[in-house]
Each structure stands twice: as C-alpha cells, then as structure tokens.
Coordinates of C-alpha atoms and ligand atoms in Angstrom, one line a residue:
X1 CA 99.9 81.2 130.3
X2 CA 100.3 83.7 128.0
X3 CA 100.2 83.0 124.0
X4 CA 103.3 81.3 123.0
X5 CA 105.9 84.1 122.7
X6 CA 109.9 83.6 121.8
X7 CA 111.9 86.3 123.5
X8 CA 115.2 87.3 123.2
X9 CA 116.4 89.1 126.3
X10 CA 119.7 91.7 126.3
X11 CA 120.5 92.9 129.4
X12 CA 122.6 92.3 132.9
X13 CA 123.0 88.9 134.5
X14 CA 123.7 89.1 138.3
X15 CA 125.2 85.8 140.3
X16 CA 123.1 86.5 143.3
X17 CA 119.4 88.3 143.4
X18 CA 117.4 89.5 140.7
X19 CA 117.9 92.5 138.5
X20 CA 118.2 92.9 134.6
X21 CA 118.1 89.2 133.0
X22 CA 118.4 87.5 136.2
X23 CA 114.7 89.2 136.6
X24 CA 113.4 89.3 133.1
X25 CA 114.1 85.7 132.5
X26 CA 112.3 84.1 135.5
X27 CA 109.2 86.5 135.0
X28 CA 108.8 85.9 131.2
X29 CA 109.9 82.4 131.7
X30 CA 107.4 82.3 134.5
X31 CA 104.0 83.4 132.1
X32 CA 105.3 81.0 129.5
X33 CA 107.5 82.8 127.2
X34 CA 110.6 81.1 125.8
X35 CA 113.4 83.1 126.6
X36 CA 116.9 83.1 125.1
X37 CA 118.6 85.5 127.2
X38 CA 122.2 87.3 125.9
X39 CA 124.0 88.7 129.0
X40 CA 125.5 92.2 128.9
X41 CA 127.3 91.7 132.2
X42 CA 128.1 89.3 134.6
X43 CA 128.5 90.9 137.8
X44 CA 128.3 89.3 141.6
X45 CA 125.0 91.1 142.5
X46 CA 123.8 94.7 141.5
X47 CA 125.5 97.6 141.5
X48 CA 122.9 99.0 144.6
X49 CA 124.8 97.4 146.9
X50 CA 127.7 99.9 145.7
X51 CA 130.6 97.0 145.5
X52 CA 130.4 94.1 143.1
X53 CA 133.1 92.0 141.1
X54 CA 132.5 90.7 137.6
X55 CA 133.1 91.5 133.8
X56 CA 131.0 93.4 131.2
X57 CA 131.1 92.5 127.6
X58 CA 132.3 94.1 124.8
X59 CA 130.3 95.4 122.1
X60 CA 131.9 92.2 119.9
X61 CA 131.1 89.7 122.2
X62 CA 127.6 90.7 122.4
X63 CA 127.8 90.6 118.2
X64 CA 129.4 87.3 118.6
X65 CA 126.9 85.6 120.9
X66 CA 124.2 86.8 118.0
X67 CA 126.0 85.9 115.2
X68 CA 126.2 81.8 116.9
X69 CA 122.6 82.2 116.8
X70 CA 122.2 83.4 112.9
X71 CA 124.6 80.8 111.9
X72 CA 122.3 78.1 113.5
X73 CA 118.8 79.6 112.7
X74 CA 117.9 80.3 116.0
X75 CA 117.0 84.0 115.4
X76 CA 112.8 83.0 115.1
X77 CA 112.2 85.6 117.7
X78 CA 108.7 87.1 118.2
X79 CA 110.3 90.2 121.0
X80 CA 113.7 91.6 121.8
X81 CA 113.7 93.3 125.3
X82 CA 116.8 94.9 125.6
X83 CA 118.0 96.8 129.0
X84 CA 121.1 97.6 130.3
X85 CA 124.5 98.1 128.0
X86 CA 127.6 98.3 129.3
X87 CA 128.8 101.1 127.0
X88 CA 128.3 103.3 123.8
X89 CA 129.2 100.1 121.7
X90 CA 127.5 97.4 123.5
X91 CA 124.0 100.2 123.0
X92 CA 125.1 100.2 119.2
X93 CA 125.9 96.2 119.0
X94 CA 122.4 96.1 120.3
X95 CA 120.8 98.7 118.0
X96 CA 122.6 96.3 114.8
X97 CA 120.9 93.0 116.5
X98 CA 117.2 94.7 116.8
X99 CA 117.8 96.0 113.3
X100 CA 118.7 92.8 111.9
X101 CA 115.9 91.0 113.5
X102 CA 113.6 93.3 112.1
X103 CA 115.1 92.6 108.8
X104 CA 114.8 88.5 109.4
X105 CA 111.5 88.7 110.5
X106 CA 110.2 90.6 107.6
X107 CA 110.6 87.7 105.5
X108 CA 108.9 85.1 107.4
X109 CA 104.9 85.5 107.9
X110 CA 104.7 88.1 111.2
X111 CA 106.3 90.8 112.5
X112 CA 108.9 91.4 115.2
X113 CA 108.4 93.3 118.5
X114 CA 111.5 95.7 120.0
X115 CA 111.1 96.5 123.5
X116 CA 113.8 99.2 124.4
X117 CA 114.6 100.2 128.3
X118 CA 116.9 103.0 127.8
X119 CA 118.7 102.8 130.5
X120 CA 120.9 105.7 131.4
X121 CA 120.2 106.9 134.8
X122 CA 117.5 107.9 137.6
X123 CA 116.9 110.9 139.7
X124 CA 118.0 113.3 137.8
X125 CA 121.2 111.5 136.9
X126 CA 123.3 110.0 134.3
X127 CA 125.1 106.7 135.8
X128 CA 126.7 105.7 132.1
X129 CA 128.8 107.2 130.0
X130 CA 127.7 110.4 128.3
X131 CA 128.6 108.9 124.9
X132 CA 125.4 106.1 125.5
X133 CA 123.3 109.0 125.5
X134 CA 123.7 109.9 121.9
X135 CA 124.2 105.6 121.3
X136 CA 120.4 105.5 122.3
X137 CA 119.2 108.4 120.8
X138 CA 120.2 107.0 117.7
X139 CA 118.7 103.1 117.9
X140 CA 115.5 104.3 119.3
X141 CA 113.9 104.6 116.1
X142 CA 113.8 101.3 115.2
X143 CA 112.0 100.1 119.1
X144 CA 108.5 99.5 119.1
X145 CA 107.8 100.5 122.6
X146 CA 110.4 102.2 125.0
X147 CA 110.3 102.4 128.6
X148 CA 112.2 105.7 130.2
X149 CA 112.0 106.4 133.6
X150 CA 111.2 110.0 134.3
X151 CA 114.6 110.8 134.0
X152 CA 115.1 109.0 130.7
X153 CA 112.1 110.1 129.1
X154 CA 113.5 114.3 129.7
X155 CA 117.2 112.8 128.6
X156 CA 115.5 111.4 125.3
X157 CA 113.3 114.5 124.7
X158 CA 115.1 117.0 125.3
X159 CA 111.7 118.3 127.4
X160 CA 112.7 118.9 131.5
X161 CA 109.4 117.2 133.5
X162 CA 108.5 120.2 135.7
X163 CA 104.8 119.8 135.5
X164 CA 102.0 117.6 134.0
X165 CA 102.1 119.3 130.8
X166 CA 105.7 119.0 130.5
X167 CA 105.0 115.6 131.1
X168 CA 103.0 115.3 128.3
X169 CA 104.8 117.4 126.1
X170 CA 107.9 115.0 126.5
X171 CA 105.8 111.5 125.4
X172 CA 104.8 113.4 122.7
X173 CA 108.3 114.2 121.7
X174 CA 109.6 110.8 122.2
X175 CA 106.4 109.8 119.6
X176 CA 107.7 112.1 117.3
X177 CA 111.3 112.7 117.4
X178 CA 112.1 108.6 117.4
X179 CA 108.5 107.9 115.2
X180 CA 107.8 105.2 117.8
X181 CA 104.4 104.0 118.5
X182 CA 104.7 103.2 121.8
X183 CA 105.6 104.7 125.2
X184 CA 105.4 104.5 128.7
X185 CA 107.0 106.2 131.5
X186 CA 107.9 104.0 134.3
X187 CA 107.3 106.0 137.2
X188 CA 106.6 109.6 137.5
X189 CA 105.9 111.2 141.3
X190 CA 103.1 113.8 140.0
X191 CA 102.3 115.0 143.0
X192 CA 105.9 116.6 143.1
X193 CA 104.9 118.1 139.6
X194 CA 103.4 121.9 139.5
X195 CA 99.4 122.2 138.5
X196 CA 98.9 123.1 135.1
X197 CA 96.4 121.0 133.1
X198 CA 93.4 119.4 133.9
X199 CA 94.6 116.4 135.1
X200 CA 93.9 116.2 139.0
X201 CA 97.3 114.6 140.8
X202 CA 97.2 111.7 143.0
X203 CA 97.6 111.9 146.3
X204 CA 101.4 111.8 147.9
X205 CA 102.9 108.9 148.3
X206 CA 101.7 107.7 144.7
X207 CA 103.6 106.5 141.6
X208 CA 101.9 107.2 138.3
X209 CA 102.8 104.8 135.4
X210 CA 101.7 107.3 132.4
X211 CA 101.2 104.9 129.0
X212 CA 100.9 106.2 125.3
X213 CA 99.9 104.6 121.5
X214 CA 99.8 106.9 119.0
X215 CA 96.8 107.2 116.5
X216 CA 97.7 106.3 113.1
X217 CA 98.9 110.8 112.8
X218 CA 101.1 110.4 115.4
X219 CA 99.4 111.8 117.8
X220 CA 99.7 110.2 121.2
X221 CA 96.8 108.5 123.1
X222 CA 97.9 109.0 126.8
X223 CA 96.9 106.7 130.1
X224 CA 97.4 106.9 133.2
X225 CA 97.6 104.5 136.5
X226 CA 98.3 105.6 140.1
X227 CA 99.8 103.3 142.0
X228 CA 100.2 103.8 146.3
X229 CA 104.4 104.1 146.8
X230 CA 105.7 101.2 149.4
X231 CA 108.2 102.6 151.6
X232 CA 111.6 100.6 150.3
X233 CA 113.6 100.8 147.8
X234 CA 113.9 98.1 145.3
X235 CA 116.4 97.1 142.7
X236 CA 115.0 95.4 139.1
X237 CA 111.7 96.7 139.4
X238 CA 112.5 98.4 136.2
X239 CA 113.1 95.0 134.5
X240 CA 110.2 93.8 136.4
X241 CA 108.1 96.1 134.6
X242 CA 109.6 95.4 131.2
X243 CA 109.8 91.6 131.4
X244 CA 105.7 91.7 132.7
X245 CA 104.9 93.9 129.8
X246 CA 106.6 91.9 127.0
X247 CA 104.1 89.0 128.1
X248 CA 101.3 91.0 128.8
X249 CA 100.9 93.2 125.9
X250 CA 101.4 89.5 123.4
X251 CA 98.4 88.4 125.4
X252 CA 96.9 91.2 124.9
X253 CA 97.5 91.9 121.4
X254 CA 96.1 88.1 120.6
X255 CA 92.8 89.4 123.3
X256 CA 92.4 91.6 120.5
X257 CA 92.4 89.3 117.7
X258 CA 96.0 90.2 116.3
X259 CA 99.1 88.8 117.9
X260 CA 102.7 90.4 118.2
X261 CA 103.9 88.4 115.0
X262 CA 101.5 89.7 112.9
X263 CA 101.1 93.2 111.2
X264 CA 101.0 96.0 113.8
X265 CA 98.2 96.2 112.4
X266 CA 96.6 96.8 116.5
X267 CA 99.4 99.6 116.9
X268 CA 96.9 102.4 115.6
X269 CA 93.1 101.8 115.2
X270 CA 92.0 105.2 115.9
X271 CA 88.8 103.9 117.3
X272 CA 90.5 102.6 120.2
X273 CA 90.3 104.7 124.0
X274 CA 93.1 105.2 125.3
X275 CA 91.9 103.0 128.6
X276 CA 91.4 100.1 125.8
X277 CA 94.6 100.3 124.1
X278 CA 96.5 96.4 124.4
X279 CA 99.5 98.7 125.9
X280 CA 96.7 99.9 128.5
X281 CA 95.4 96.8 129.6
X282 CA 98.6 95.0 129.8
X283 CA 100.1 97.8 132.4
X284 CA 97.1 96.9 134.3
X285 CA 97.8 93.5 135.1
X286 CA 101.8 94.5 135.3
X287 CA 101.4 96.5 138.4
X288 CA 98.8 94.2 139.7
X289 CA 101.3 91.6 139.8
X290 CA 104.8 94.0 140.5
X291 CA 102.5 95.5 143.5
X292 CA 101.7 91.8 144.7
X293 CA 105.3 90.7 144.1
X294 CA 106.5 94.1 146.3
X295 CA 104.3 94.3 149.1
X296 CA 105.4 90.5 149.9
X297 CA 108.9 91.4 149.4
X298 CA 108.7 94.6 151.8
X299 CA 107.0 92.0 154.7
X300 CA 109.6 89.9 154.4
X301 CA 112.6 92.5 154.3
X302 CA 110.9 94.0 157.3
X303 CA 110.4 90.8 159.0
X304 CA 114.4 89.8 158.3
X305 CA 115.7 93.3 159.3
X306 CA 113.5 92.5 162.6
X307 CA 115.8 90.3 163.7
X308 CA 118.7 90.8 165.6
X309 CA 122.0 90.8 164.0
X310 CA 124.4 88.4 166.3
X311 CA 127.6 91.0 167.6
X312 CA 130.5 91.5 165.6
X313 CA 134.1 90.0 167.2
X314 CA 135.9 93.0 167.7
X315 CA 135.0 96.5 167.2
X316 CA 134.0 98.3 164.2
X317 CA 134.5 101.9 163.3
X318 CA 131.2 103.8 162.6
X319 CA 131.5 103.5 159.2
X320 CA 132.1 99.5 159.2
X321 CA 128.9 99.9 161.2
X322 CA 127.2 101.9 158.6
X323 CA 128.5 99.8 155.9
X324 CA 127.4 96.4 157.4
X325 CA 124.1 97.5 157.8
X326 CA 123.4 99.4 154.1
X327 CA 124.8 95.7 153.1
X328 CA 122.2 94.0 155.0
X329 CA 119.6 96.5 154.0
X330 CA 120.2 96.1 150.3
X331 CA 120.0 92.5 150.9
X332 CA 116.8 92.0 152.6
X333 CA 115.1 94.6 149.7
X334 CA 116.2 92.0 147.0
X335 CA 112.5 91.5 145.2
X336 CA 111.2 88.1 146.6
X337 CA 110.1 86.5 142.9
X338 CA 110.5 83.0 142.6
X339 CA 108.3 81.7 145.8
X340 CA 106.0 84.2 144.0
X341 CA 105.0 83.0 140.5
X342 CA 101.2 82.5 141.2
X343 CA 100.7 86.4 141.6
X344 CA 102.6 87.0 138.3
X345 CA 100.7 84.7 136.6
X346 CA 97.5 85.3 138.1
X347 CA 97.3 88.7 139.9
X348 CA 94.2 90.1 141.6
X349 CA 93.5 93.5 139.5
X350 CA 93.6 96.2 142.1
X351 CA 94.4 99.1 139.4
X352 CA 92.2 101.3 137.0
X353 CA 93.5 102.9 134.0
X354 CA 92.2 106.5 133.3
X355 CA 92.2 108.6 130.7
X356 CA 95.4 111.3 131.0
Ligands
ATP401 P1 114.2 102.4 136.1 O1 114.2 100.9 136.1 O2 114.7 102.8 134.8 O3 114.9 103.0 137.2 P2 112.0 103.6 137.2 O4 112.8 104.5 138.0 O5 110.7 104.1 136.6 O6 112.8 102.9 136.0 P3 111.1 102.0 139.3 O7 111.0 103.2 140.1 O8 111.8 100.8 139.7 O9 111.6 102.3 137.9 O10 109.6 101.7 139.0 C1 109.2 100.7 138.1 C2 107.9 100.1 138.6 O11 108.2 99.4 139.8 C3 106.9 101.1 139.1 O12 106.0 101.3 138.0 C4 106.2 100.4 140.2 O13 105.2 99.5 139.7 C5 107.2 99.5 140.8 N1 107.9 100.1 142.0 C6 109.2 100.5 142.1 N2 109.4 101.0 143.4 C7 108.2 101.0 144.0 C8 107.8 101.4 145.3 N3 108.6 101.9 146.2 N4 106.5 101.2 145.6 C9 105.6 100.7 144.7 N5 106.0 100.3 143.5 C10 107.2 100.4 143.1
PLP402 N1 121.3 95.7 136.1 C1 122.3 95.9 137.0 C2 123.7 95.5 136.7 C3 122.0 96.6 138.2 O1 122.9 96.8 139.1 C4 120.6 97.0 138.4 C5 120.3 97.7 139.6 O2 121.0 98.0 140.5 C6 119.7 96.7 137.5 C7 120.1 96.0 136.4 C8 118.3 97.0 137.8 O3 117.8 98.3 137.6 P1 116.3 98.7 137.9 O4 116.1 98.7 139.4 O5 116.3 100.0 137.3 O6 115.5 97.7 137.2
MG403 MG1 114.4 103.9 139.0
NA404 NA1 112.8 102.0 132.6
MG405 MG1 116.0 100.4 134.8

C-alpha cells in the first residue's frame, strides 16, 4: 500500500462501468488511499456509448456538498484530483474548493496537493462549452500538477503540437503561463509529429506519456515514456492515469524522504535528473499497471465479441444493426479493473523513462 493519503476526488460518477470517479475511486481506493469522492454527474454509463440518461450538477450543488464537509471538519485532505465539470460554473465551484483547501491546509502542519485533469476535449476537439475553456484557464494556477491530453495541453498554451519542439514549447508554456510545477501530457502519438529536435520518435503504433518538474527558475525538466498502442479504444483511461498518479507520486514523494503534506519542498531540487524526478518514477509504475490493466481488458473484449450474438426477432434496418453492434462494442471495451487490483497494486515494471 501506498503511504496513507486522504483524497478528495471531483469528477463524473457513472451507474454502470468505470470512467471519472467510478474509476478513480476503485483505483486510489485500491493502493490504499481514502477517498471521499464529490460527483459532478450522475449519468447511466459514459457518454462513448453516445446515449446515456442522468443529471449533472450545478455549480451550487457541488459548493453545497463542500460546504457539508467544512461545517463537519472533514476537509483534512492531503490531494484533490479534480476531472470532469459539467460546465463553466461547476470548473469555477471547483477552482473555489481547491482554493479553499489550499487555504485550510496552510494552517495545519503540511501542505495540500491539486491534481487538475482539464478536461475539455480530444482529437482536436472541444466536447464542452467554449465558456469552460476560459473557466480553466483561470483555476489552473492554483493546481499542482495538471494532466492535458495533447489536445488540452495546445488549448491551454495557446502552442498547436505540430512537432516535437512544439511539443516542448507548449509544457513549457503551461510551466510558465499558469506558474505550475508540474506537468504531464497524457498521450501524445510522436511518430505523427514532424522531425525537428534531437529527440529520435518511437516507432508507430506508440503512445508517448511526456512528464515535466520545473527547476526551482522555472525551467522545465522534461521525461519521456513510450508505451506500444493496443488496438481498442478505451473509455476512463484518462482517470486511470490520474487516479494511479495521485497514489504514486505520494509514494514516491515519501521514497524520497518528503511526503505530499509537507513542504514542496521535493517540487524543485535542481540536482534532481529528470529520469529521477518523484513525477518520473511514479508514471513508471502508472503505465506498468494501466498497460497490465489494458491488455487484460482487450483479451477479454476480444474473447466476448468472439462470441456469437443470438439473432434478433424481427428485422432490423442497417443502422439498428450498426447501432446494436457499436453498443456491444463499447460495452465489451469497458476497462476490466476490479478482478484486476493485484496488477495496480503490484505491477511488473516493463517501462523506462528517458531523458526528453
Ligand atoms: P484524456 O483522458 O483527457 O482523453 P488522453 O487522451 O491522453 O487523455 P488516453 O488516450 O486515454 O488519454 O491515455 C491515457 C493513458 O491511457 C495513456 O497514457 C496510456 O497509458 C493509456 N491508454 C489509453 N489508450 C490506450 C491504448 N489504446 N493502448 C495503450 N494504452 C492506452
Ligand atoms: N466521465 C464521463 C461522464 C465520460 O463519459 C467519460 C468518457 O466517456 C469519462 C469521464 C472518461 O474519459 P477518459 O476516457 O478521457 O478518461
Ligand atoms: Mg483521450
Ligand atoms: Na487528461
Ligand atoms: Mg480525460
């Protein structure tokens, strides 16, 4: 288990699979974290499957649900990981309850740890309201770590990824433009990206996870990790990743003699390699255990699709064909986690971390 951490956890719960808290809870909970989770939504399952029922919550619900926890005292909380927002206000509602924790926190011994997953779109595209965009851009500088995709890191620098100095141009900007310390970019496909640089790309078919502390000038200290692509889409991966790095960077901040509660003091020692850095070795042991996790999950979607689906009474049109079988598709990708908890907890290493 990991060192005794107490999370608060904002995002999306979903009645059936796992995506947003319905995720990040089980994982965290999983490595020994405490978790009090605050749901944003409450949908029937996530929004891949393109239909859903369910309700979202108002920017003064999610204030209310905080505010029942400051009048009892239950606000001792070592991490906030905060994902998906239903709207401008809800991001904002968010931004006050990070803010205020900071504040709480800075008069007990310790410190307080924000970890912010902008989330605003993928693939080149916004799926919230334009208005969230500016909503982020203006809590970000009170995160500790954020955790854009591709498209999320260009959106919050202002920097288009076209190549892998763009790439590194945008980290830097995030760094500077939002003074946070840490970074990393969920999943980039650098083979796609032109040749500039000395960086060699990965092969095709690779993911790179690109990581970055800052040295005490602001400068960024940048990692990288290729990881082979599986051939399936999945849904929560992104909360995966956050959940698995909120426990794995407070292990290894206390490997390091320091723990999350105390000064950030292990944000910045110069000294550090990039390849050393806590943020480093915690993404590490992350995609160990999301690759574990993943490849299990595509053998069993493939073995379920496998099997024949018994005939429909009656006859469908084509697209109640099509539809029927995206359905069943999206289904069988749902990440396989909780017969699963020994490779989060324990994962076989299978990654290295190099320098950028
Ligand atoms: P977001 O959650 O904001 O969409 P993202 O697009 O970067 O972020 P994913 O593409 O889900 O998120 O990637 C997050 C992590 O999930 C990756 O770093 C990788 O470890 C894992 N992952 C997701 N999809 C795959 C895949 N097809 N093959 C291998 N790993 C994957
Ligand atoms: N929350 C909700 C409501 C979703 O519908 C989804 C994905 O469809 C997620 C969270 C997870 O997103 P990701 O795959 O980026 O982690
Ligand atoms: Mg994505
Ligand atoms: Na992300
Ligand atoms: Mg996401």
């Amino acid at each position: 288990l990991v060192p005794e951490t107490r999370v608060l956890a904002v995002a999306s719960h979903v009645v059936y699979g796992h995506v947003g808290n319905t995720m990040a809870t089980f994982v965290m909970q999983s490595l020994g974290c405490e978790v009090a989770a605050l749901n944003t939504v409450h949908f029937s399952n996530h929004t891949g499957y393109r239909q859903f029922k369910g309700t979202r919550a108002t920017a003064q619900e999610i204030s209310d649900l905080y505010q029942g926890l400051c009048q009892s005292n239950l606000t001792d909380f070592d991490v906030m990981l905060s994902g998906y927002a239903p709207s401008a206000a809800a991001v904002e509602s968010v931004g006050t309850i990070g803010i205020d924790l900071q504040q709480k926190a800075e008069k007990r011994p310790g410190s307080f740890f924000w970890v912010l997953d902008p989330v605003m779109g993928d693939q080149g595209r916004l799926y919230v309201n334009d208005d969230v965009v500016p909503a982020y851009k203006k809590i970000a500088p009170f995160a500790d770590l954020i955790l854009p995709n591709q498209f999320e890191a260009e959106v919050l620098s202002g920097i288009k990824i076209t190549s892998l100095a763009t790439l590194a141009e945008a980290i830097t900007a995030i760094h500077r433009i939002y003074s946070v310390p840490h970074v990393i970019i969920t999943s980039v496909q650098l083979f796609k990206l032109s040749q500039s640089g000395s960086t060699p790309p990965p092969p095709e078919n690779f993911l790179t996870v690109i990581g970055s502390t800052t040295r005490s000038d602001g400068s960024p200290r940048l990692f990288r990790v290729d990881i082979p692509a599986l051939d399936c889409f999945f849904s929560g991966t992104g909360d995966m990743f956050a959940a698995l790095t909120v426990a794995r960077l407070s292990e290894a901040v206390s490997a390091a003699g320091d723990n999350l509660r105390a000064t950030k003091s292990w944000v910045s020692p110069d000294i550090v390699a990039a390849t050393d850095l806590p943020l480093a070795q915690a993404t590490i042991k992350v995609l160990s255990s999301m690759h574990s996790v993943l490849e299990r999950t595509m053998e069993s979607r493939n073995a379920e699709l496998a099997v024949a689906v018994p005939a429909h009474n009656g006859d469908l049109t084509t697209e109640e064909q099509a539809k029927r079988d995206y359905l069943r598709q999206t289904k069988a990708a749902e990440v396989r986690l909780v017969r699963n908890t020994r490779v989060l907890r324990d994962p076989k290493i299978q990654f290295k971390v190099q320098d950028w």
